[in-house]
Amino acid sequence: MATGSRTVRPRSSVWLSERKTPKRKGDQQPVGLDHLKIVAATMRLLDAEGMSGFSMRRLAAELGVTAMSVYWYVETKDHLLELALDAAMGEIALPIEAVGPVEGFAGPPAEPRDWREQLRQVATEYRRVLVRHPWLPALLGEYLNIGPNAVVFQKAALAVMRNSGLPDDRITSALSLVYQFVYGFGTIEGRFAARCRAEGVTQDELFHEMMSSVEDRLEYDEARQFMKARGGTTVQEMHDRDFTFALDLAIAGIEALKER
């Protein structure tokens, strides 16, 4: 794609690459290694040390192989991170009504649920995975996110929103409202949890330490009053209450605009 005198090329994606397993003279395919093991180890390392602690050498050491062994299966670090991104998207439990029957399941079909319940499940599951993997938000903004699990997620979310009765030209806008809310909420929640783990304290301990440090500051009086009114005895309860009510507001807004 040309822009003036400059040519802009999109980042190569593992999902669009036709490259096969590389074989260079003298190389031998490593024994006991495959894509699944490499991606699982990548996610464990990212969970434990974050993006700043991740490298192909560090991953190879985690797997007990050489860095070149990893390159038998992935062309670049970017491609590997794309694979980890899609694997994380595959952890989102989607409404069965939105993804269709599960292969091999012989039971009766599930009773169709209201679209609001389905949307709450999509949003809650998305939040859970964002918090579980604090490195995920950065990758969502960096890569195309067009892997098979991401495609299933997108199709399910579209099916849920279509059931709301919104016209087609408003569905992606409504989903953007939900996506961006959950993305922001889950990102901050996940980063706070990761910081607590790094500090070796619980979320409640760090929260109370932070609140104690400003208890004598008059400019925080109003904020303390609202925090008290919010309720919840633990940080997790506070997050859950805020998330649930904010999601209810989003759904109520979609319902209200649907009627206009």
XYZ file of C-alpha atoms in Angstrom:
260
model
C 0.000 0.000 0.000
C 1.561 3.266 -1.101
C 1.311 6.476 0.919
C 2.860 9.328 -1.018
C 6.417 8.204 -1.796
C 6.486 5.658 1.025
C 5.317 2.047 0.824
C 3.621 0.718 3.954
C 3.621 -3.035 4.370
C 1.408 -4.757 6.941
C 3.043 -6.943 9.580
C 3.376 -10.561 8.508
C 0.827 -12.807 10.216
C 1.310 -16.455 11.103
C -2.244 -17.063 9.865
C -1.412 -15.688 6.421
C 2.027 -17.229 6.111
C 2.604 -20.119 3.713
C 5.954 -20.990 5.232
C 6.391 -24.626 6.217
C 8.667 -26.144 8.837
C 12.150 -24.851 7.980
C 14.856 -27.342 7.158
C 18.394 -26.161 6.862
C 21.328 -28.286 5.922
C 22.630 -30.190 8.897
C 19.568 -29.445 11.056
C 17.544 -32.222 12.615
C 13.987 -31.856 13.784
C 13.970 -31.769 17.606
C 12.466 -34.802 19.294
C 9.532 -34.429 21.682
C 8.642 -30.902 20.613
C 5.566 -29.632 18.799
C 3.450 -26.497 18.339
C 1.198 -27.266 21.300
C 4.086 -27.667 23.725
C 5.794 -24.531 22.459
C 2.653 -22.398 22.712
C 1.789 -23.768 26.171
C 5.303 -22.979 27.415
C 5.077 -19.511 25.874
C 1.866 -18.789 27.760
C 3.302 -20.082 31.049
C 6.339 -17.868 30.631
C 4.254 -14.828 29.724
C 1.964 -15.437 32.707
C 4.938 -15.697 35.060
C 7.220 -12.960 33.746
C 5.204 -10.808 31.368
C 6.228 -9.485 27.976
C 9.397 -7.882 29.373
C 10.682 -11.255 30.560
C 9.891 -13.132 27.370
C 12.440 -14.025 24.707
C 13.048 -16.922 22.366
C 16.177 -17.841 24.328
C 14.236 -17.788 27.584
C 11.541 -19.962 26.005
C 14.106 -22.431 24.677
C 15.605 -22.722 28.172
C 12.125 -23.331 29.581
C 11.659 -26.153 27.070
C 15.153 -27.517 27.578
C 16.115 -27.103 23.911
C 18.130 -24.701 21.781
C 16.578 -21.563 20.338
C 17.092 -23.000 16.851
C 14.876 -25.949 17.812
C 11.992 -23.561 18.403
C 12.497 -22.034 14.955
C 11.720 -25.417 13.457
C 8.108 -24.688 14.339
C 7.727 -20.907 14.263
C 9.314 -18.456 11.873
C 9.496 -15.457 14.198
C 8.804 -14.346 17.740
C 5.842 -12.360 16.406
C 4.316 -15.504 14.933
C 4.722 -17.292 18.247
C 3.001 -14.468 20.116
C 0.149 -14.611 17.606
C -0.245 -18.316 18.352
C -0.316 -17.589 22.101
C -2.890 -14.854 21.533
C -5.222 -17.198 19.694
C -4.717 -19.954 22.274
C -5.835 -17.508 24.965
C -8.891 -16.576 22.905
C -9.711 -20.284 22.842
C -10.074 -20.245 26.644
C -13.188 -18.054 26.405
C -16.235 -20.228 27.121
C -18.863 -19.081 24.630
C -22.660 -19.530 24.784
C -23.522 -22.884 23.235
C -26.494 -21.258 21.512
C -24.130 -18.927 19.665
C -21.559 -21.486 18.533
C -23.887 -24.343 17.608
C -23.976 -27.956 18.799
C -20.806 -29.534 20.141
C -19.500 -32.420 18.063
C -19.958 -35.735 19.858
C -22.571 -34.397 22.301
C -25.670 -36.567 22.078
C -27.813 -34.833 24.692
C -30.905 -32.715 23.997
C -30.356 -29.254 22.549
C -29.946 -26.484 25.112
C -32.887 -24.193 25.734
C -32.198 -20.904 23.972
C -31.366 -18.159 26.447
C -32.123 -14.491 26.222
C -29.490 -12.518 24.295
C -28.757 -10.468 27.413
C -27.698 -13.573 29.328
C -25.567 -14.699 26.424
C -23.920 -11.288 26.151
C -23.183 -11.314 29.882
C -21.473 -14.676 29.446
C -19.365 -13.422 26.534
C -18.337 -10.306 28.459
C -17.653 -12.128 31.732
C -15.580 -14.816 30.037
C -13.622 -12.233 28.057
C -12.853 -10.364 31.280
C -11.750 -13.594 32.995
C -9.234 -14.392 30.271
C -7.878 -10.816 30.175
C -7.277 -10.930 33.927
C -5.781 -14.407 33.793
C -3.295 -13.343 31.110
C -2.193 -9.719 31.774
C -0.010 -9.811 28.639
C -3.026 -10.413 26.415
C -4.286 -6.802 26.081
C -0.988 -5.647 24.577
C -1.110 -8.401 21.960
C -4.715 -7.613 21.062
C -3.613 -4.137 20.045
C -0.487 -5.347 18.269
C -1.618 -8.203 16.034
C -4.470 -8.864 13.615
C -6.098 -11.470 15.905
C -7.513 -13.492 13.023
C -6.714 -16.999 14.270
C -9.336 -19.785 14.359
C -10.306 -19.237 17.998
C -10.650 -15.500 17.456
C -12.900 -16.159 14.450
C -15.156 -18.430 16.540
C -15.319 -15.775 19.261
C -16.220 -13.052 16.779
C -18.909 -15.161 15.101
C -20.451 -16.051 18.460
C -20.487 -12.425 19.607
C -22.090 -11.329 16.329
C -24.742 -14.045 16.661
C -25.571 -12.921 20.200
C -25.859 -9.274 19.210
C -27.917 -10.106 16.135
C -30.432 -11.773 18.466
C -30.853 -8.461 20.276
C -32.857 -7.127 17.345
C -30.433 -4.338 16.473
C -30.214 -3.544 12.764
C -27.117 -4.881 11.031
C -25.566 -1.443 10.638
C -25.516 -0.983 14.447
C -24.298 -4.417 15.560
C -20.559 -3.768 15.331
C -20.979 -0.448 17.144
C -22.823 -2.140 20.010
C -20.166 -4.836 20.212
C -17.484 -2.148 20.294
C -19.139 -0.700 23.385
C -18.988 -4.060 25.146
C -15.521 -5.017 23.855
C -13.874 -1.758 24.837
C -15.515 -1.678 28.256
C -14.407 -5.236 29.039
C -10.963 -4.646 27.543
C -10.353 -1.589 29.717
C -11.812 -3.130 32.845
C -9.985 -6.427 32.438
C -6.684 -4.756 31.554
C -6.599 -2.629 34.713
C -7.829 -5.490 36.892
C -5.208 -7.836 35.453
C -2.362 -5.345 35.846
C -3.288 -4.709 39.481
C -3.344 -8.449 40.166
C 0.017 -8.875 38.416
C 1.540 -6.057 40.462
C 0.350 -7.689 43.677
C 1.930 -10.992 42.661
C 5.191 -9.203 41.867
C 5.118 -7.456 45.264
C 4.311 -10.701 47.058
C 1.138 -9.305 48.645
C -2.574 -9.937 48.235
C -4.787 -7.501 46.371
C -6.578 -6.640 49.608
C -3.298 -5.903 51.396
C -2.071 -3.576 48.661
C -5.463 -1.866 48.380
C -5.662 -1.158 52.109
C -2.061 0.070 52.115
C -2.873 2.472 49.305
C -6.027 3.709 51.059
C -4.187 4.145 54.361
C -1.548 6.283 52.670
C -4.165 8.922 51.716
C -6.538 8.697 54.670
C -5.370 12.068 56.037
C -5.543 13.839 52.675
C -8.630 16.037 52.500
C -8.708 16.035 48.696
C -9.542 12.316 48.801
C -12.515 12.622 51.181
C -15.145 12.495 48.448
C -13.476 9.542 46.763
C -13.385 7.660 50.086
C -17.105 8.282 50.573
C -17.916 6.803 47.182
C -15.620 3.851 47.807
C -17.444 3.171 51.066
C -20.852 3.486 49.398
C -19.808 1.061 46.663
C -19.677 -1.814 49.159
C -17.750 -5.030 49.063
C -15.350 -6.307 51.695
C -12.622 -7.471 49.292
C -11.056 -6.078 46.141
C -12.535 -8.954 44.156
C -16.037 -8.174 45.433
C -15.580 -4.509 44.515
C -14.444 -5.422 41.021
C -17.320 -7.851 40.548
C -19.931 -5.323 41.717
C -18.556 -2.592 39.460
C -18.290 -4.905 36.461
C -21.783 -6.336 36.842
C -23.483 -2.970 37.187
C -21.454 -1.351 34.395
C -22.329 -4.235 32.072
C -25.994 -3.860 33.018
C -25.757 -0.186 32.039
C -24.261 -1.123 28.668
C -27.001 -3.669 27.995
C -29.685 -1.191 29.074
C -28.220 1.355 26.653
C -28.337 -1.149 23.797
C -31.963 -1.941 24.622
C -32.920 1.733 24.770
C -31.314 2.599 21.438
C -32.777 -0.491 19.803
C -36.238 0.969 20.281
C -35.354 4.291 18.663
